[in-house]
Short mmCIF file of C-alpha atoms in Angstrom, two decimals:
data_model
loop_
_atom_site.label_atom_id
_atom_site.label_comp_id
_atom_site.label_asym_id
_atom_site.label_seq_id
_atom_site.Cartn_x
_atom_site.Cartn_y
_atom_site.Cartn_z
CA MET A 1 70.96 21.96 137.06
CA VAL A 2 69.37 22.89 140.43
CA ASN A 3 67.02 25.71 140.43
CA ILE A 4 66.90 28.00 143.82
CA LEU A 5 64.88 30.72 144.81
CA LEU A 6 66.31 33.20 147.09
CA VAL A 7 64.05 35.30 148.96
CA GLU A 8 66.23 38.07 150.41
CA ASP A 9 65.98 42.03 150.63
CA GLU A 10 69.40 42.98 151.89
CA CYS A 11 71.72 43.23 148.78
CA ALA A 12 74.72 42.47 150.62
CA HIS A 13 73.42 39.10 151.61
CA VAL A 14 72.43 38.34 148.14
CA ASP A 15 75.74 39.27 146.88
CA LEU A 16 77.48 36.88 149.38
CA ILE A 17 75.31 34.11 148.47
CA GLN A 18 75.56 34.36 144.88
CA ARG A 19 79.34 34.60 144.94
CA ALA A 20 79.35 31.37 146.86
CA PHE A 21 77.28 29.68 144.47
CA GLU A 22 79.25 31.14 141.41
CA ASP A 23 82.59 29.94 143.23
CA HIS A 24 81.02 26.34 143.71
CA GLY A 25 80.42 25.93 140.00
CA PRO A 26 77.81 25.89 137.06
CA ALA A 27 75.55 23.41 138.86
CA PHE A 28 73.27 25.93 140.30
CA ARG A 29 70.91 28.56 138.97
CA LEU A 30 69.89 31.20 141.24
CA THR A 31 66.73 33.04 141.05
CA VAL A 32 66.28 36.17 143.63
CA ALA A 33 63.00 37.80 144.96
CA SER A 34 63.27 40.80 147.40
CA CYS A 35 59.84 40.39 148.79
CA LEU A 36 56.91 37.95 149.32
CA GLY A 37 54.99 39.11 146.34
CA GLU A 38 57.80 38.78 143.96
CA ALA A 39 58.39 35.34 145.55
CA ASP A 40 55.01 34.36 145.28
CA ARG A 41 54.97 35.35 141.47
CA HIS A 42 58.10 33.17 140.90
CA LEU A 43 56.76 30.31 142.71
CA ARG A 44 53.52 30.20 140.72
CA GLU A 45 55.53 30.58 137.33
CA LYS A 46 58.28 28.25 137.66
CA ARG A 47 59.29 25.12 139.52
CA PHE A 48 62.14 25.25 141.83
CA ASP A 49 64.16 22.60 143.47
CA LEU A 50 64.80 24.57 146.67
CA VAL A 51 63.84 27.74 148.46
CA LEU A 52 65.95 29.93 150.46
CA PHE A 53 64.00 32.66 152.42
CA ASP A 54 64.60 35.32 155.07
CA PHE A 55 62.39 35.73 158.12
CA LEU A 56 61.73 39.33 157.84
CA LEU A 57 60.80 40.83 154.38
CA PRO A 58 59.48 44.34 153.18
CA ASP A 59 55.89 42.93 152.80
CA GLY A 60 55.52 40.60 155.65
CA LYS A 61 57.13 37.51 157.31
CA GLY A 62 58.89 34.94 154.93
CA THR A 63 57.08 32.06 156.92
CA GLU A 64 53.69 33.30 155.16
CA LEU A 65 55.17 31.20 152.08
CA LEU A 66 54.77 28.06 154.08
CA ARG A 67 51.05 28.52 154.11
CA ASN A 68 50.88 27.29 150.56
CA VAL A 69 50.62 23.47 151.27
CA ASP A 70 50.91 22.61 147.78
CA LEU A 71 54.36 24.66 147.35
CA VAL A 72 55.68 23.44 150.54
CA SER A 73 55.13 19.62 149.54
CA SER A 74 56.77 20.18 146.14
CA CYS A 75 60.36 21.14 147.18
CA PRO A 76 62.41 21.89 150.33
CA PHE A 77 62.04 25.29 152.02
CA ILE A 78 65.02 26.44 154.32
CA LEU A 79 64.76 29.54 156.62
CA MET A 80 67.47 32.05 157.04
CA THR A 81 67.25 33.82 160.53
CA SER A 82 69.27 36.30 162.31
CA HIS A 83 71.18 35.57 165.71
CA GLY A 84 68.59 34.72 168.54
CA ASP A 85 65.82 33.79 166.24
CA GLU A 86 65.92 30.04 166.69
CA LYS A 87 62.48 30.07 168.29
CA LEU A 88 61.12 31.41 165.08
CA ALA A 89 63.10 28.70 163.27
CA VAL A 90 61.56 26.07 165.28
CA GLU A 91 58.04 27.45 164.55
CA ALA A 92 59.10 27.28 160.86
CA LEU A 93 59.97 23.94 160.96
CA LYS A 94 56.67 23.08 162.47
CA ALA A 95 55.00 24.80 159.84
CA GLY A 96 56.76 22.72 157.00
CA ALA A 97 60.37 24.13 156.63
CA LEU A 98 63.12 21.40 156.10
CA ASP A 99 65.86 23.33 157.83
CA TYR A 100 66.99 26.62 159.06
CA VAL A 101 70.52 28.30 159.18
CA VAL A 102 71.77 31.33 161.02
CA LYS A 103 72.84 34.07 158.92
CA SER A 104 76.61 34.78 158.89
CA ALA A 105 79.51 35.34 156.34
CA GLU A 106 80.81 31.75 157.07
CA THR A 107 77.32 30.33 156.40
CA PHE A 108 76.78 32.31 153.32
CA SER A 109 80.33 30.72 152.04
CA THR A 110 79.23 27.23 152.64
CA MET A 111 75.58 27.81 151.36
CA PRO A 112 76.03 25.45 148.42
CA LYS A 113 77.31 22.50 150.39
CA LEU A 114 74.36 23.23 152.87
CA VAL A 115 71.94 23.09 149.81
CA GLU A 116 73.38 20.16 148.81
CA ARG A 117 72.82 18.46 152.21
CA ALA A 118 69.30 19.83 152.21
CA LEU A 119 68.37 18.14 148.94
CA ARG A 120 69.75 14.87 149.80
CA GLU A 121 67.75 15.14 153.04
CA TRP A 122 64.61 16.00 151.13
CA GLN A 123 65.15 13.06 148.57
CA LEU A 124 65.31 10.71 151.72
CA VAL A 125 61.95 12.34 153.00
CA GLU A 126 60.24 11.89 149.85
CA ASP A 127 61.49 8.37 149.57
CA ARG A 128 60.29 7.50 153.00
CA LYS A 129 56.75 9.22 152.24
CA GLN A 130 56.40 6.93 148.85
CA ALA A 131 57.40 3.81 150.72
CA GLU A 132 54.74 4.78 153.35
CA GLU A 133 52.11 5.56 150.78
CA ALA A 134 53.07 2.42 148.91
CA LEU A 135 52.69 0.37 152.22
CA ARG A 136 49.29 2.23 153.21
CA LEU A 137 47.92 1.25 149.73
CA SER A 138 49.04 -2.11 150.07
CA GLU A 139 47.42 -2.74 153.44
CA GLU A 140 44.42 -1.21 152.31
CA LYS A 141 44.02 -3.53 149.20
CA PHE A 142 45.07 -6.48 151.58
CA ARG A 143 42.26 -5.45 154.21
CA ALA A 144 40.02 -4.97 151.35
CA ILE A 145 40.56 -8.36 149.81
CA ALA A 146 40.61 -10.02 153.45
CA ASP A 147 37.58 -8.26 154.66
CA TYR A 148 35.52 -8.86 151.59
CA SER A 149 36.24 -12.60 151.57
CA PHE A 150 33.42 -14.99 152.09
CA ASP A 151 35.52 -17.31 154.29
CA LEU A 152 36.62 -16.35 157.88
CA GLY A 153 40.33 -15.70 157.82
CA LEU A 154 42.51 -15.85 161.09
CA TRP A 155 46.07 -15.18 162.20
CA PHE A 156 47.25 -17.31 165.26
CA GLY A 157 50.58 -16.22 166.77
CA VAL A 158 53.40 -18.59 167.64
CA ASP A 159 51.96 -18.77 171.23
CA GLY A 160 48.36 -19.44 170.08
CA GLU A 161 47.08 -15.89 170.45
CA LEU A 162 44.52 -14.65 167.94
CA LEU A 163 46.30 -11.80 166.28
CA TRP A 164 44.10 -10.86 163.42
CA ALA A 165 40.66 -11.79 161.67
CA ASN A 166 38.69 -10.30 158.73
CA ARG A 167 35.20 -9.11 158.93
CA ALA A 168 33.65 -12.35 158.46
CA ILE A 169 34.24 -13.01 162.14
CA GLU A 170 31.18 -10.77 162.84
CA ARG A 171 29.14 -12.92 160.36
CA PHE A 172 30.40 -16.17 161.47
CA THR A 173 30.35 -15.63 165.46
CA GLY A 174 28.30 -12.43 165.88
CA LYS A 175 31.19 -10.81 167.53
CA THR A 176 33.85 -8.39 166.42
CA PHE A 177 37.50 -9.20 166.26
CA GLU A 178 38.21 -7.28 169.70
CA GLU A 179 35.41 -8.91 171.38
CA CYS A 180 36.50 -12.20 170.21
CA ARG A 181 40.05 -11.62 171.57
CA GLU A 182 38.44 -10.59 175.05
CA VAL A 183 36.58 -14.20 175.45
CA ALA A 184 38.83 -16.91 176.84
CA ASP A 185 39.81 -19.44 174.27
CA HIS A 186 38.84 -16.73 171.55
CA ILE A 187 37.46 -18.62 168.49
CA PHE A 188 37.64 -21.93 170.08
CA SER A 189 34.77 -21.02 172.50
CA SER A 190 32.27 -21.04 169.47
CA ILE A 191 33.37 -24.52 168.37
CA HIS A 192 30.68 -26.99 169.29
CA GLU A 193 31.89 -28.92 172.46
CA GLU A 194 31.90 -32.31 170.95
CA GLU A 195 34.78 -31.09 168.80
CA ARG A 196 36.20 -28.29 170.56
CA ARG A 197 38.98 -30.12 172.23
CA ASN A 198 40.02 -32.16 169.12
CA ILE A 199 40.01 -28.84 166.96
CA ARG A 200 42.20 -27.09 169.49
CA ASP A 201 44.76 -29.77 169.82
CA ILE A 202 45.16 -29.94 165.96
CA MET A 203 45.98 -26.28 166.04
CA VAL A 204 48.10 -26.44 168.95
CA SER A 205 50.13 -29.40 167.47
CA ALA A 206 50.25 -27.57 164.12
CA LEU A 207 51.48 -24.37 165.67
CA ALA A 208 54.36 -26.30 167.56
CA ASP A 209 55.18 -28.49 164.39
CA ARG A 210 54.75 -25.62 161.88
CA THR A 211 52.77 -28.20 159.89
CA SER A 212 49.85 -27.15 157.26
CA GLY A 213 46.15 -28.93 157.16
CA ASN A 214 43.15 -29.05 154.85
CA ASN A 215 39.48 -29.24 155.43
CA ILE A 216 39.06 -30.40 158.68
CA PRO A 217 35.12 -30.44 159.35
CA PHE A 218 33.70 -29.17 162.69
CA ARG A 219 30.49 -27.43 163.91
CA LEU A 220 30.67 -23.72 164.76
CA HIS A 221 28.19 -21.58 166.84
CA TYR A 222 26.95 -18.96 164.52
CA GLN A 223 25.45 -15.65 165.50
CA GLU A 224 21.88 -16.74 164.81
CA GLY A 225 22.29 -19.23 167.71
CA VAL A 226 22.65 -22.19 165.87
CA PHE A 227 25.63 -24.61 164.80
CA ARG A 228 26.78 -25.09 161.22
CA TRP A 229 29.37 -27.23 159.72
CA VAL A 230 32.34 -25.57 158.58
CA SER A 231 35.85 -26.73 157.65
CA ILE A 232 39.24 -25.31 158.58
CA SER A 233 42.50 -25.22 156.51
CA TRP A 234 45.84 -23.49 157.42
CA VAL A 235 49.29 -23.08 156.61
CA PRO A 236 52.34 -21.84 158.58
CA ILE A 237 53.53 -18.40 157.78
CA TYR A 238 56.94 -16.80 157.73
CA SER A 239 58.41 -13.23 157.31
CA ARG A 240 60.70 -12.23 154.63
CA ASN A 241 63.84 -12.94 156.57
CA GLY A 242 62.38 -16.40 157.38
CA GLU A 243 61.16 -15.74 161.06
CA TYR A 244 58.16 -18.00 161.88
CA LEU A 245 54.93 -15.94 162.65
CA GLY A 246 52.50 -18.62 163.33
CA ILE A 247 49.52 -19.88 161.26
CA ARG A 248 47.18 -18.48 158.68
CA ALA A 249 43.77 -20.30 159.03
CA ASN A 250 40.84 -20.08 156.81
CA ILE A 251 37.32 -21.43 157.77
CA ARG A 252 34.67 -22.07 155.16
CA ASP A 253 31.05 -22.71 155.74
CA ILE A 254 30.38 -26.14 154.31
CA HIS A 255 27.02 -26.71 155.96
CA ASP A 256 25.03 -26.60 152.81
CA LEU A 257 27.39 -28.57 150.90
CA LYS A 258 27.40 -31.20 153.70
CA ARG A 259 23.60 -31.39 153.63
CA ALA A 260 23.68 -31.73 149.91
CA LEU A 261 26.25 -34.50 149.96
CA GLU A 262 24.31 -36.52 152.68
CA ASN A 263 21.20 -36.23 150.44
CA LEU A 264 22.89 -37.16 147.49
CA GLU A 265 24.68 -40.15 149.38
CA GLU A 266 20.96 -41.12 150.40
CA VAL A 267 19.61 -41.10 147.20
CA ASN A 268 22.57 -43.01 145.67
CA HIS A 269 22.20 -45.56 148.36
CA GLU A 270 18.28 -45.79 147.62
CA LEU A 271 19.19 -46.02 143.70
CA ASP A 272 21.64 -48.93 144.55
CA ALA A 273 19.29 -50.79 146.54
CA PHE A 274 16.57 -50.21 143.79
CA VAL A 275 18.83 -51.59 141.04
CA TYR A 276 20.04 -54.40 143.26
CA THR A 277 16.48 -55.41 144.02
CA VAL A 278 15.22 -55.01 140.70
CA SER A 279 18.27 -56.93 139.22
CA HIS A 280 17.64 -59.64 141.84
CA ASP A 281 14.25 -60.11 141.22
CA LEU A 282 14.31 -60.21 137.43
CA ARG A 283 17.09 -63.02 137.56
CA THR A 284 14.20 -65.21 139.05
CA PRO A 285 12.06 -65.83 136.10
CA LEU A 286 15.09 -65.64 133.61
CA THR A 287 16.31 -69.13 135.03
CA PRO A 288 13.23 -70.94 134.28
CA ILE A 289 12.99 -69.40 130.74
CA ILE A 290 16.62 -70.55 129.86
CA GLY A 291 16.13 -73.84 131.36
CA PHE A 292 12.73 -74.46 129.58
CA ALA A 293 14.19 -73.49 126.33
CA GLN A 294 17.12 -75.77 126.77
CA LEU A 295 14.62 -78.77 127.84
CA LEU A 296 12.40 -78.13 125.04
CA GLU A 297 15.47 -78.26 122.31
CA GLU A 298 16.85 -81.58 124.15
CA ARG A 299 13.33 -83.41 124.32
CA PHE A 300 11.74 -82.19 120.89
CA HIS A 301 14.81 -81.72 118.97
CA ASN A 302 14.33 -84.34 116.39
CA GLN A 303 10.50 -83.19 116.02
CA MET A 304 11.21 -79.43 115.54
CA ASP A 305 12.33 -77.96 112.10
CA GLU A 306 15.20 -75.81 111.72
CA SER A 307 13.18 -72.47 111.99
CA SER A 308 11.83 -73.78 115.27
CA LEU A 309 15.36 -74.70 116.82
CA GLU A 310 16.67 -71.22 115.72
CA MET A 311 13.92 -69.63 117.71
CA LEU A 312 14.49 -71.71 120.79
CA SER A 313 18.15 -70.94 120.54
CA CYS A 314 17.27 -67.13 120.16
CA ILE A 315 15.26 -67.45 123.39
CA GLU A 316 18.16 -69.24 125.13
CA GLN A 317 20.59 -66.59 123.96
CA GLN A 318 18.50 -63.66 124.65
CA GLY A 319 17.89 -64.88 127.96
CA ARG A 320 21.60 -65.42 128.68
CA ASN A 321 22.37 -62.15 127.46
CA MET A 322 19.70 -60.51 129.68
CA LEU A 323 20.99 -62.57 132.59
CA ALA A 324 24.66 -61.17 131.90
CA LEU A 325 23.12 -57.58 131.92
CA LEU A 326 21.65 -58.24 135.33
CA GLU A 327 24.72 -59.54 136.76
CA ASP A 328 26.51 -56.58 135.65
CA LEU A 329 23.91 -54.29 136.99
CA LEU A 330 24.40 -56.03 140.42
CA ARG A 331 27.93 -55.70 140.36
CA LEU A 332 27.55 -52.02 139.56
CA ALA A 333 25.15 -51.68 142.39
CA ARG A 334 27.56 -53.46 144.84
CA ALA A 335 30.53 -51.61 143.94
CA GLY A 336 29.88 -49.02 146.83
CA TYR A 337 32.50 -47.72 149.22
CA LEU A 338 34.57 -50.25 151.30
CA GLU A 339 37.08 -49.04 153.74
CA ARG A 340 40.66 -49.09 152.50
CA PRO A 341 42.70 -51.94 153.87
CA LEU A 342 45.67 -51.14 156.11
CA GLU A 343 48.09 -52.76 154.06
CA ALA A 344 48.41 -52.02 150.41
CA VAL A 345 47.11 -54.62 147.79
CA ASP A 346 49.58 -55.94 145.15
CA ALA A 347 47.90 -54.93 141.78
CA GLY A 348 50.35 -56.97 139.88
CA GLY A 349 49.07 -60.07 141.73
CA VAL A 350 45.56 -58.97 141.07
CA VAL A 351 46.10 -58.61 137.35
CA ARG A 352 47.91 -62.11 137.07
CA GLU A 353 44.93 -63.54 138.90
CA VAL A 354 42.45 -61.97 136.35
CA VAL A 355 44.57 -62.99 133.08
CA LEU A 356 44.65 -66.62 134.51
CA GLU A 357 41.09 -66.76 134.84
CA LEU A 358 40.71 -65.35 131.03
CA HIS A 359 43.32 -67.57 129.65
CA GLU A 360 40.91 -69.69 127.72
CA LYS A 361 39.61 -66.64 125.95
CA ILE A 362 42.87 -65.04 125.57
CA SER A 363 44.34 -68.08 123.97
CA GLN A 364 41.56 -68.54 121.58
CA ASP A 365 42.00 -65.12 120.23
CA ALA A 366 45.72 -65.54 120.09
CA ILE A 367 46.18 -62.26 122.40
CA ASP A 368 49.62 -61.44 123.71
CA ILE A 369 49.32 -59.88 127.24
CA LYS A 370 52.13 -57.68 128.40
CA GLN A 371 52.18 -56.88 132.18
CA ASN A 372 54.34 -54.15 133.31
CA PRO A 373 55.36 -53.50 136.87
CA LEU A 374 52.44 -52.30 138.81
CA PRO A 375 52.38 -50.09 142.04
CA PHE A 376 50.80 -51.51 145.52
CA VAL A 377 47.72 -49.68 146.15
CA HIS A 378 45.05 -49.23 149.26
CA ILE A 379 41.82 -50.35 147.63
CA PRO A 380 39.90 -53.57 148.61
CA ARG A 381 41.01 -56.48 146.56
CA THR A 382 37.74 -57.38 145.38
CA LEU A 383 37.09 -53.80 143.87
CA LEU A 384 40.50 -53.72 142.48
CA LYS A 385 39.84 -57.17 140.64
CA GLN A 386 36.53 -55.62 139.30
CA ILE A 387 38.44 -52.80 137.74
CA PHE A 388 40.99 -54.98 135.80
CA GLU A 389 38.35 -57.63 134.96
CA ASN A 390 36.28 -55.08 133.18
CA LEU A 391 39.21 -53.11 131.48
CA ILE A 392 40.91 -56.31 130.36
CA GLN A 393 37.75 -57.88 129.13
CA ASN A 394 36.92 -54.66 127.30
CA ALA A 395 40.26 -54.91 125.79
CA ILE A 396 39.92 -58.46 124.47
CA LEU A 397 36.65 -57.57 123.01
CA TYR A 398 38.18 -54.65 120.93
CA ALA A 399 41.81 -55.60 120.62
CA GLY A 400 41.48 -55.88 116.87
CA SER A 401 43.13 -58.62 114.61
CA ALA A 402 44.75 -61.78 116.36
CA GLY A 403 47.98 -61.28 117.54
CA ASN A 404 47.64 -57.54 118.71
CA PRO A 405 49.16 -57.22 122.26
CA ILE A 406 47.17 -55.81 125.42
CA GLU A 407 49.56 -53.84 127.57
CA ILE A 408 48.72 -53.43 131.53
CA GLY A 409 50.86 -50.97 133.48
CA GLY A 410 50.71 -48.32 136.07
CA ASN A 411 52.78 -45.90 138.17
CA ARG A 412 52.77 -43.88 141.35
CA VAL A 413 52.99 -39.78 141.00
CA ALA A 414 53.31 -38.27 144.54
CA GLU A 415 49.95 -39.37 146.33
CA LYS A 416 48.40 -40.51 143.11
CA VAL A 417 48.38 -43.98 141.62
CA PHE A 418 47.66 -44.56 138.12
CA PHE A 419 46.70 -47.76 136.12
CA PHE A 420 46.36 -48.47 132.45
CA VAL A 421 45.22 -51.12 129.87
CA ARG A 422 46.04 -50.52 126.51
CA ASP A 423 44.79 -52.20 123.25
CA HIS A 424 45.69 -51.88 119.57
CA GLY A 425 42.10 -52.32 118.19
CA PRO A 426 39.79 -49.80 116.41
CA GLY A 427 39.98 -47.39 119.32
CA VAL A 428 37.21 -45.04 120.89
CA PRO A 429 36.05 -41.84 118.56
CA GLN A 430 36.64 -38.74 120.02
CA GLU A 431 32.95 -37.79 120.56
CA ASP A 432 32.47 -40.94 122.51
CA ARG A 433 35.22 -40.43 125.04
CA LYS A 434 33.40 -38.43 127.51
CA ARG A 435 30.18 -40.65 127.60
CA ILE A 436 31.86 -44.15 127.24
CA PHE A 437 31.76 -44.68 130.95
CA GLU A 438 28.06 -44.08 131.14
CA VAL A 439 25.80 -47.05 131.91
CA PHE A 440 24.71 -48.79 128.65
CA CYS A 441 26.74 -46.61 126.68
CA ARG A 442 28.39 -48.70 123.64
CA GLY A 443 29.85 -45.98 121.46
CA SER A 444 28.73 -45.05 118.20
CA GLY A 445 31.34 -46.76 116.04
CA GLU A 446 31.67 -50.07 117.82
CA LYS A 447 31.06 -53.28 116.34
CA LYS A 448 28.74 -55.77 117.76
CA THR A 449 29.95 -57.58 120.79
CA GLY A 450 29.11 -59.49 123.90
CA GLY A 451 29.45 -56.71 126.09
CA THR A 452 26.66 -55.18 128.29
CA GLY A 453 27.67 -51.56 128.48
CA VAL A 454 27.87 -51.50 132.41
CA GLY A 455 31.39 -52.68 132.98
CA LEU A 456 33.10 -49.34 132.19
CA ALA A 457 30.66 -47.64 134.44
CA THR A 458 31.64 -49.93 137.20
CA VAL A 459 35.32 -48.89 136.75
CA ARG A 460 34.37 -45.29 136.99
CA LYS A 461 32.19 -45.61 139.79
CA ILE A 462 34.91 -47.58 141.94
CA ALA A 463 37.46 -44.91 140.94
CA ARG A 464 35.29 -42.03 142.01
CA GLN A 465 34.74 -43.92 145.43
CA TYR A 466 38.64 -43.64 146.22
CA GLY A 467 39.31 -40.04 144.91
CA GLY A 468 40.17 -40.98 141.27
CA PHE A 469 38.92 -40.76 137.81
CA ALA A 470 38.56 -43.02 134.72
CA TRP A 471 39.24 -41.78 131.18
CA VAL A 472 40.24 -43.13 127.91
CA ASP A 473 43.05 -41.79 125.62
CA GLU A 474 44.11 -42.93 121.97
CA THR A 475 46.84 -45.34 121.63
CA PRO A 476 49.68 -44.26 119.22
CA ASN A 477 49.17 -45.91 115.88
CA GLY A 478 45.63 -46.93 116.78
CA GLY A 479 43.70 -48.46 119.66
CA ALA A 480 42.58 -47.04 123.07
CA THR A 481 44.17 -46.80 126.30
CA PHE A 482 41.95 -46.84 129.53
CA TRP A 483 43.45 -45.18 132.55
CA VAL A 484 42.25 -45.26 136.17
CA SER A 485 43.47 -43.05 138.99
CA VAL A 486 43.24 -43.56 142.72
CA ASP A 487 43.94 -40.81 145.37
CA GLU A 488 46.55 -42.21 148.04
CA GLU A 489 46.93 -38.90 149.98
CA GLY A 490 48.06 -39.82 153.66
CA LEU A 491 48.30 -43.53 152.92
CA LEU A 492 51.93 -43.80 151.69
CA ASP A 493 53.93 -46.62 153.41
#
């Protein structure tokens, strides 16, 4: 039911309009007011879907109803004028009326259709207002999120023009977005001259090829007058209909992080050098200790009792254990970063080489080695060999009863390479799995073995050097599966 307020003081006109609505059907309910006061009372007491009002009323002009902004915004108002009052009608439209009609018998008879059209137009207007308000709120939220971002956000158009930047541009460069646009080469002018051309060429190429990129470092001139290290990442952006709009870039301050990493690298280098020096120096006295213990046993074997021989044997064995530990520490210190080889290394060939070198121990313990296909990987062969040597030797130590197999395999998933060595021994307790790769960690539930507790730490160090990880899972039906991952991003053949 459409509720209509008719504000009209001429009874003849009211009768014609009422008759027209009655003939049209029961879809409309008409309320009549003959003056402004009565109309105002009705509007305050009841909600109407549309208001038809005459210009001249006994107590004033009908356009005075339009002064109440809240009422005008709640429903459409249509002005009824006499011939020659179009100027007043235009003023009413400016004041907020939706439409106007010129009074005539024909107009009164078609009033229901005019009202239906007005209601449709009003609905379109309301829908547009809601859409505009939703868009405004969305833009406000986007701008708030973008402006209060710690990073500098940029939008480069398809021709390389800087189309947008968030407020962080002032914190980074000391210039507003408008000031930055006025400078030739805009944001690129603030890049250190040693990296400026390279970064500009990268972005021009990315715009042309519609490609994305991540964490490209360079130095940016800050408002304090100093250069700081930042990194830029970007992605191509498109409209909903697929139109290419350019590139959305993000610049992040990495200065403090870069300095911290450089300091950490220096500390690690000093630590590795210290471990190498200490391990090397400690090996020197061990050689004569082991040698003299062997010489004493050879020369005076027949003159010593069993207890003395056991002590000499203990000295020699402990010396050899210490020597093995120092050798492992040296290997850990030497397992620094080496440049990746241009050609991928055959991991399967490396495993076969390691298995051949350990053949005597494998045969002695009656262990079955099952080697699955292994992917090629861009890691120096020497370091890859250290990984498999440590993992396979560890599996031999904990393989369990004779005849249990050791499985070796791997696969490639996107730009990651994974290797595993699986045994079927006692496994690694859950509480030890996070610290099993720490130096000298032997595990709370392990039996006494000949290991030094350094091999797995070496595996983890090598994996980390090449963007990967090392971890251990439980083997189904008992045992441990050691995993190593390596990042091969941008290195696929």
